[in-house]
Coordinates of C-alpha atoms in Angstrom, one line a residue:
M28 CA 56.0 138.6 25.5
R29 CA 55.9 134.8 25.2
T30 CA 59.1 132.7 25.2
I31 CA 60.5 132.1 21.7
K32 CA 63.5 130.3 20.3
L33 CA 65.1 129.1 17.1
G34 CA 62.6 127.9 14.5
V35 CA 59.6 129.9 15.9
K36 CA 57.7 132.1 13.4
S37 CA 55.6 134.8 15.1
S38 CA 55.0 138.5 15.5
E39 CA 57.1 138.4 18.7
V40 CA 60.1 137.2 16.6
Y41 CA 59.6 140.2 14.3
Y42 CA 59.8 142.6 17.3
L43 CA 62.8 140.7 18.6
N44 CA 64.6 141.2 15.3
E45 CA 63.7 144.9 15.4
L46 CA 65.3 145.2 18.9
L47 CA 68.4 143.3 17.9
L48 CA 68.9 145.4 14.8
K49 CA 68.5 148.5 17.0
L50 CA 71.3 147.1 19.1
K51 CA 73.5 146.8 16.0
Y52 CA 73.2 143.1 15.4
T53 CA 73.2 141.8 11.8
V54 CA 69.7 140.3 11.4
V55 CA 66.9 140.5 8.9
V56 CA 63.8 141.9 10.4
A57 CA 61.3 139.2 9.8
D58 CA 58.9 137.0 11.8
S59 CA 61.2 133.9 11.6
F60 CA 63.7 133.0 14.4
S61 CA 66.6 132.2 12.1
A62 CA 70.1 131.0 12.8
A63 CA 71.3 134.6 12.5
T64 CA 68.8 135.7 15.1
D65 CA 69.8 132.8 17.4
K66 CA 73.5 133.8 17.0
A67 CA 72.6 137.4 17.9
V68 CA 70.5 136.4 20.9
R69 CA 73.3 134.2 22.3
D70 CA 75.9 137.0 21.9
F71 CA 73.5 139.4 23.6
Q72 CA 73.0 136.9 26.5
L73 CA 76.7 136.4 26.9
K74 CA 77.5 140.1 27.0
N75 CA 74.7 140.8 29.5
N76 CA 75.4 138.0 32.0
L77 CA 72.4 135.9 31.1
V78 CA 72.2 132.2 30.6
V79 CA 73.4 131.6 27.0
D80 CA 70.8 129.3 25.6
G81 CA 69.3 131.2 22.7
I82 CA 65.9 131.2 24.4
V83 CA 64.2 134.6 24.7
G84 CA 62.2 134.4 27.9
L85 CA 61.3 136.9 30.6
K86 CA 64.8 137.7 31.6
T87 CA 66.2 138.1 28.1
W88 CA 63.1 140.2 27.0
S89 CA 63.5 142.4 30.0
T90 CA 67.2 143.0 29.4
L91 CA 66.6 143.6 25.6
L92 CA 63.9 146.2 26.4
E93 CA 66.1 147.9 28.9
K94 CA 69.2 148.0 26.7
S95 CA 67.1 149.3 23.7
K96 CA 65.4 152.0 25.8
G97 CA 62.2 150.1 25.7
G98 CA 61.6 150.3 21.9
F99 CA 58.4 151.8 20.6
S100 CA 55.8 151.9 23.4
S101 CA 53.4 154.8 22.7
N102 CA 50.1 153.3 23.6
T103 CA 48.3 156.2 21.9
K104 CA 49.1 154.5 18.5
L105 CA 48.0 151.0 19.4
L106 CA 44.7 149.3 18.5
S107 CA 42.1 149.5 21.3
E108 CA 39.1 147.4 22.3
Q109 CA 36.9 150.4 21.4
D110 CA 38.4 150.5 17.9
L111 CA 37.2 147.0 17.3
I112 CA 33.8 147.6 18.8
D113 CA 33.4 150.7 16.6
F114 CA 34.4 148.7 13.5
A115 CA 31.9 145.9 14.4
N116 CA 29.1 148.4 14.7
A117 CA 30.0 150.3 11.6
Y118 CA 29.9 147.1 9.4
N119 CA 27.2 145.3 11.4
L120 CA 29.6 142.4 12.3
E121 CA 29.8 140.3 15.4
L122 CA 32.7 141.5 17.6
A123 CA 34.0 138.0 17.7
V124 CA 34.3 138.0 13.9
V125 CA 36.2 141.3 14.0
K126 CA 38.5 140.0 16.6
A127 CA 39.1 136.8 14.7
V128 CA 40.0 138.6 11.5
N129 CA 42.2 141.1 13.4
E130 CA 44.1 138.2 15.0
V131 CA 44.6 136.2 11.8
E132 CA 45.0 138.9 9.2
S133 CA 46.9 141.6 11.0
G134 CA 50.7 141.7 11.2
G135 CA 50.6 141.7 15.0
K136 CA 52.0 145.3 15.3
G137 CA 51.5 148.2 12.9
F138 CA 54.5 150.3 13.9
L139 CA 58.2 149.9 14.0
V140 CA 60.2 150.6 17.2
D141 CA 60.9 154.1 16.0
G142 CA 57.2 154.9 15.7
R143 CA 56.8 154.8 11.9
P144 CA 54.2 152.5 10.3
K145 CA 55.5 149.1 9.3
I146 CA 55.9 148.8 5.5
L147 CA 57.2 146.4 2.9
F148 CA 58.4 147.8 -0.4
E149 CA 57.6 145.8 -3.6
G150 CA 60.0 146.5 -6.5
H151 CA 57.9 144.7 -9.1
V152 CA 54.9 146.8 -8.1
F153 CA 57.1 149.9 -8.5
W154 CA 57.8 148.8 -12.0
R155 CA 54.1 148.6 -12.8
Q156 CA 53.3 151.9 -11.1
L157 CA 55.9 153.7 -13.1
E158 CA 54.5 152.2 -16.3
A159 CA 51.0 153.4 -15.3
R160 CA 52.4 156.9 -15.2
N161 CA 53.9 156.6 -18.7
I162 CA 57.4 156.3 -17.3
N163 CA 59.7 153.7 -18.8
P164 CA 61.2 151.6 -15.9
N165 CA 64.0 150.3 -18.1
A166 CA 65.5 153.8 -18.3
Y167 CA 66.2 153.5 -14.5
V168 CA 67.5 149.9 -14.3
N169 CA 71.1 149.7 -13.2
A170 CA 73.2 147.9 -10.6
N171 CA 72.2 150.5 -8.0
T172 CA 68.5 150.0 -8.5
Q173 CA 68.3 146.3 -8.7
D174 CA 66.9 146.0 -5.2
I175 CA 64.0 148.4 -5.8
L176 CA 63.1 148.1 -9.4
F177 CA 62.5 144.8 -11.2
K178 CA 59.9 143.4 -13.5
N179 CA 59.0 140.1 -11.8
Y180 CA 58.1 139.4 -8.1
T181 CA 60.8 138.2 -5.8
R182 CA 61.4 138.1 -2.1
K183 CA 65.2 138.3 -2.3
Y184 CA 65.4 142.0 -1.6
Y185 CA 63.1 142.1 1.4
L186 CA 65.0 143.5 4.4
G187 CA 62.2 144.3 6.9
G188 CA 62.0 146.9 9.6
T189 CA 63.5 150.3 9.1
A190 CA 65.5 149.1 6.1
E191 CA 62.3 149.0 4.1
Y192 CA 62.1 152.8 4.5
T193 CA 65.6 153.0 3.1
R194 CA 64.4 151.1 0.0
L195 CA 61.3 153.4 -0.2
E196 CA 63.4 156.6 0.0
K197 CA 65.7 155.2 -2.6
A198 CA 62.8 154.7 -5.0
I199 CA 61.4 158.2 -4.3
N200 CA 64.8 159.8 -5.0
L201 CA 65.2 158.2 -8.4
N202 CA 63.7 161.4 -9.8
P203 CA 62.4 164.6 -8.3
D204 CA 59.2 164.3 -10.4
K205 CA 56.3 163.9 -8.0
K206 CA 55.2 160.9 -10.1
F207 CA 58.1 158.9 -8.7
S208 CA 57.2 159.7 -5.1
D209 CA 53.6 158.7 -5.7
A210 CA 54.6 155.5 -7.5
A211 CA 57.0 154.6 -4.7
K212 CA 54.5 155.1 -1.9
C213 CA 51.9 153.1 -4.0
S214 CA 54.4 150.3 -4.2
A215 CA 54.6 149.7 -0.4
S216 CA 52.2 147.9 1.9
W217 CA 51.4 149.9 5.0
G218 CA 50.5 149.3 8.6
L219 CA 48.9 146.6 10.7
Y220 CA 47.0 145.0 7.8
Q221 CA 49.7 145.8 5.1
I222 CA 47.2 147.3 2.6
M223 CA 49.1 148.2 -0.6
G224 CA 49.4 152.0 -1.3
F225 CA 48.0 151.5 -4.8
N226 CA 44.6 150.8 -3.2
A227 CA 44.4 154.3 -1.7
L228 CA 42.2 156.1 -4.2
T229 CA 39.9 153.2 -4.9
I230 CA 39.1 152.7 -1.2
G231 CA 38.4 156.4 -0.6
Y232 CA 41.5 158.4 0.1
S233 CA 42.0 161.6 -1.8
T234 CA 45.6 161.0 -2.6
I235 CA 48.4 158.5 -1.8
D236 CA 49.9 161.2 0.5
D237 CA 46.6 161.4 2.3
Y238 CA 46.7 157.6 2.8
V239 CA 50.3 157.6 4.0
E240 CA 49.6 160.5 6.4
K241 CA 46.7 158.5 8.0
M242 CA 48.9 155.4 8.3
Y243 CA 51.4 157.4 10.4
L244 CA 48.6 158.3 13.0
N245 CA 47.7 155.0 14.8
E246 CA 46.5 151.5 14.3
G247 CA 42.9 152.6 14.6
E248 CA 43.5 154.3 11.2
H249 CA 45.0 151.1 9.9
L250 CA 41.8 149.3 10.9
K251 CA 39.7 151.9 9.1
A252 CA 41.7 151.4 5.9
F253 CA 41.3 147.7 6.3
G254 CA 37.5 148.2 6.5
L255 CA 37.4 150.4 3.5
F256 CA 39.4 147.8 1.6
L257 CA 37.1 145.0 2.6
K258 CA 34.0 147.1 1.7
A259 CA 35.5 148.0 -1.7
N260 CA 36.1 144.4 -2.5
N261 CA 32.8 143.1 -1.3
L262 CA 34.2 141.1 1.5
I263 CA 32.2 142.3 4.4
G264 CA 29.2 140.1 3.6
L265 CA 31.4 137.0 3.6
L266 CA 32.5 137.9 7.1
R267 CA 28.9 138.6 8.2
D268 CA 27.9 135.2 7.0
K269 CA 31.1 133.5 8.4
K270 CA 32.1 132.1 5.0
W271 CA 35.6 131.6 6.1
A272 CA 36.9 129.7 3.1
D273 CA 35.3 132.2 0.6
F274 CA 36.8 135.1 2.5
A275 CA 40.2 133.5 2.8
L276 CA 40.2 132.8 -0.9
R277 CA 39.3 136.3 -1.8
Y278 CA 41.6 138.0 0.7
N279 CA 44.6 135.7 0.8
G280 CA 44.5 134.1 -2.7
A281 CA 44.5 130.5 -3.8
G282 CA 47.3 129.6 -1.3
Y283 CA 44.9 130.1 1.6
K284 CA 44.4 126.3 1.9
A285 CA 48.1 125.6 2.4
N286 CA 48.3 128.2 5.1
K287 CA 44.9 127.1 6.6
Y288 CA 43.7 130.7 6.8
D289 CA 40.0 129.6 6.8
E290 CA 40.6 127.2 9.7
K291 CA 42.6 129.8 11.6
L292 CA 39.7 132.3 11.2
M293 CA 37.1 129.8 12.3
K294 CA 39.1 128.7 15.4
A295 CA 39.8 132.3 16.4
Y296 CA 36.1 133.2 16.0
L297 CA 35.0 130.3 18.2
K298 CA 37.6 131.3 20.8
F299 CA 36.4 134.9 20.9
K300 CA 32.7 133.8 20.7
A301 CA 33.2 131.7 23.8

């Protein structure tokens, strides 16, 4: 784990927040090292006879992992070099291209510390998914559902980590009808590459439950889903030809320039190619 501190935005910070939440600190599980995260880190350092500086380096990481019983560490679920090699061969891509896309487009870690796949529940998508099943969302809107069912996109209800499963279960339990369970699972993004559940059928899974079941297995399955998504959306050829800007536009949307996704992909490719 690299050293991180206030203001850093990275996958390591996401894992840090997961561990802090597991230790009962009030933090939002996200990839941003916020003031709340800094406060929690300093309190943890004080209570564990560490230097109280808010900097999470080797000693603080080691103590965090020890106190949280190590977190999720089952290597059988993690992405391997062979997974990437198999992917490159399956789609006739350079391994350096595959590694570049994996580095830039993955979420860094596909599983939570409790071993469940990482998800993010989207309430506005849940609204549309219910409508697609001829269910009127307005009939279920109340003060208790405002965080899981709304018409327009907003980030205000994101909680991250295991709390996203609480939101998912809340959506599933709105009604015992299987349509609600299917709509809820289709409204979450899943795993290492955060592929939305509503893509399941179009990219080759028999049901949304089949897709979710696969996401629970390992990051290799997350990579397979990513490949199926890229193939279904005609993105493999853009990678094969190293058309970074075209790929970033199609995969990340018009905001790719602001986030420099094309530049990140090209730099990562050159690094792995070397």
